[in-house]
Amino acid sequence: MKSERVPSRIYLSEREIPKKWYNVLADLKEKPLPPLDPQTHQPIAPEKLAAIFPNKVIEQEVSQEKFIKIPPEVLKIYLKWRPTPLVRAKGLEELLETPAHIYYKNESVSPSGSHKPNTAVAQAYYNKMEGVKRLATETGAGQWGSALAMACNYFGLGCKVFMVKSSFEQKPYRKAMMQLWGAEVTASPSEETTAGKGILADHPDSPGSLGIAISEAVEVAASDPETKYSLGSVLNHVLLHQTIIGEEALKQLERVDEFPDILIGCVGGGSNFGGFALPFIREKLEDNPRAKKMRIVAVEPSACPTMTKGVFTYDYGDTAGLTPLLSMHSLGHGFIPPAIHAGGLRYHGVAPLISTLINIGIIQPVAYSQNEVFDAALKFAKSEGIIPAPESSHAIRAAIDEALRAKSEGKKEVIAFNLSGHGHFDMSAYDDYLQGRLADSTINEEDLQRNLEQLRHQGVS
Ligand SMILES: *Cc1c(COP(=O)(O)O)cnc(C)c1O
């Protein structure tokens, strides 16, 4: 392959860090439907959210302002690892012998190993400013719990984490990481909450789910005036905080005079994908000619096919039905996905913003099975050296398939994906894969259909 004088890693200096988050709500003609009160099924009053969220966060959740200034205290912490590098995946290009240019934004360089601190730091800051003493949250694979534990530690806040039991058992080092930063970690479902006790009474061996853990954390926050709740994905303000990723990536690609033909990210609740893609989507919404043919691909596991098989309707964000009803693609709040290794992608719903963008045809969702994803992870680890998170490996799978398609069509396309995190705490999953023990956990189709049917008749739409 002809060598080109394109740098492998494109850095921005500290001074070039973007100073504003981008709020896509300002540019969307078709806005997501508002969240509904779980009791009255009417649009929820902001005061009701104040029991669990700080005012600034509620304000950002509904803001129509196009750009929102990043507080200097938050920027100061971002600068501990940001701007993150944008990397030209030359090793992967060579392995695939593709004419495509593949770039990845490396969010794995944060102290907790993923993109999640981008919002954790902002949320901890706003809570601290409003006199909150402790944050309660849930965590699936442990990435969000680690990020929030780290952020709370910076601002001297307490942190209570309900960790999905299957991950609690599979990932003892994630638990230790959270504890090291001062968090209190409990396996969910637990006996500490009404929601947890209810699940355990019916399913004593429940592996837990994000939906259940959210119920527990929300319950704790709602019943303690000094504790608020913090969510690591799905909501508008979380996607807003994550746009620092895409704002940096835009600048970095400009530096090498490139613009993506294909943009790719993995989706659990949609925050890393949204954070990466939304600034590029702005270019599309503003009819910028260079963004016209850009395709935007959102990747999920076929074991939790929210975007590709879910119903678009109002559903609860948690299992117990305590959260506001969100307008989104959902598999049903009672659906418990199989215990795949990409724990961060095991969520029954998705961000209302992402659902809206799917509905208006801007985002194209795809699903891959676990073994296809690990095959891609291995190719990436061998050619680029980084061991990716199983979640991020979904994006890698799609990037590889797009690069191979570009090769068969002889097209020199530009492919950019978000590497949402590293897989250093996922080595038992890699061990299983290497030993040929990794199952393609399929979903219980009957269970899924029952949940989808229930969702269609839930009576809120
Ligand atoms: C949490 C997590 C995800 C999924 O969450 P999103 O909100 O969809 O980004 C993806 N990758 C990694 C590494 C994560 O930690």
mmCIF file of N, CA, C and O in Angstrom, residues 31 43 98 159 163 172 200 242 313 335 340 383 405 451:
data_model
loop_
_atom_site.group_PDB
_atom_site.id
_atom_site.type_symbol
_atom_site.label_atom_id
_atom_site.label_comp_id
_atom_site.label_asym_id
_atom_site.label_seq_id
_atom_site.Cartn_x
_atom_site.Cartn_y
_atom_site.Cartn_z
ATOM 1 N N LYS A 31 -39.255 17.435 17.077
ATOM 2 C CA LYS A 31 -38.647 17.238 18.403
ATOM 3 C C LYS A 31 -39.135 15.912 19.000
ATOM 4 O O LYS A 31 -40.250 15.475 18.711
ATOM 5 N N PRO A 43 -47.496 15.336 30.338
ATOM 6 C CA PRO A 43 -46.095 15.788 30.335
ATOM 7 C C PRO A 43 -45.644 16.162 31.745
ATOM 8 O O PRO A 43 -46.380 16.830 32.474
ATOM 9 N N THR A 98 -8.002 -2.552 2.597
ATOM 10 C CA THR A 98 -9.094 -1.711 2.094
ATOM 11 C C THR A 98 -8.556 -0.354 1.640
ATOM 12 O O THR A 98 -7.614 0.173 2.244
ATOM 13 N N CYS A 159 -21.123 8.540 46.898
ATOM 14 C CA CYS A 159 -21.600 7.874 45.677
ATOM 15 C C CYS A 159 -22.094 6.471 46.023
ATOM 16 O O CYS A 159 -21.376 5.683 46.632
ATOM 17 N N MET A 163 -25.068 -2.156 41.290
ATOM 18 C CA MET A 163 -24.405 -2.808 40.146
ATOM 19 C C MET A 163 -25.166 -4.084 39.768
ATOM 20 O O MET A 163 -25.407 -4.937 40.630
ATOM 21 N N PRO A 172 -15.225 -8.290 39.381
ATOM 22 C CA PRO A 172 -14.865 -7.824 40.724
ATOM 23 C C PRO A 172 -13.923 -6.617 40.697
ATOM 24 O O PRO A 172 -13.923 -5.815 41.621
ATOM 25 N N LEU A 200 -36.601 -9.931 43.863
ATOM 26 C CA LEU A 200 -36.029 -11.119 44.503
ATOM 27 C C LEU A 200 -37.110 -12.091 44.973
ATOM 28 O O LEU A 200 -36.919 -13.314 44.938
ATOM 29 N N GLN A 242 -21.934 14.685 26.233
ATOM 30 C CA GLN A 242 -21.037 13.831 25.445
ATOM 31 C C GLN A 242 -20.634 14.449 24.110
ATOM 32 O O GLN A 242 -19.712 13.963 23.455
ATOM 33 N N THR A 313 -42.656 3.741 21.173
ATOM 34 C CA THR A 313 -43.824 4.088 21.982
ATOM 35 C C THR A 313 -43.342 4.767 23.261
ATOM 36 O O THR A 313 -42.167 5.041 23.413
ATOM 37 N N PHE A 335 -38.533 -6.589 29.923
ATOM 38 C CA PHE A 335 -37.667 -7.512 29.177
ATOM 39 C C PHE A 335 -36.274 -7.592 29.797
ATOM 40 O O PHE A 335 -35.632 -6.572 30.026
ATOM 41 N N ILE A 340 -25.101 -11.092 28.021
ATOM 42 C CA ILE A 340 -23.959 -10.979 27.115
ATOM 43 C C ILE A 340 -22.842 -10.186 27.786
ATOM 44 O O ILE A 340 -23.075 -9.498 28.774
ATOM 45 N N SER A 383 -4.273 -5.593 15.128
ATOM 46 C CA SER A 383 -3.756 -4.647 14.130
ATOM 47 C C SER A 383 -3.481 -3.265 14.721
ATOM 48 O O SER A 383 -2.602 -2.551 14.254
ATOM 49 N N ARG A 405 -16.783 -3.656 2.418
ATOM 50 C CA ARG A 405 -17.701 -3.306 1.328
ATOM 51 C C ARG A 405 -17.057 -2.259 0.426
ATOM 52 O O ARG A 405 -17.080 -2.369 -0.805
ATOM 53 N N ASN A 451 -43.341 -9.318 25.687
ATOM 54 C CA ASN A 451 -43.054 -7.958 26.163
ATOM 55 C C ASN A 451 -43.446 -6.904 25.142
ATOM 56 O O ASN A 451 -43.982 -5.851 25.497
#
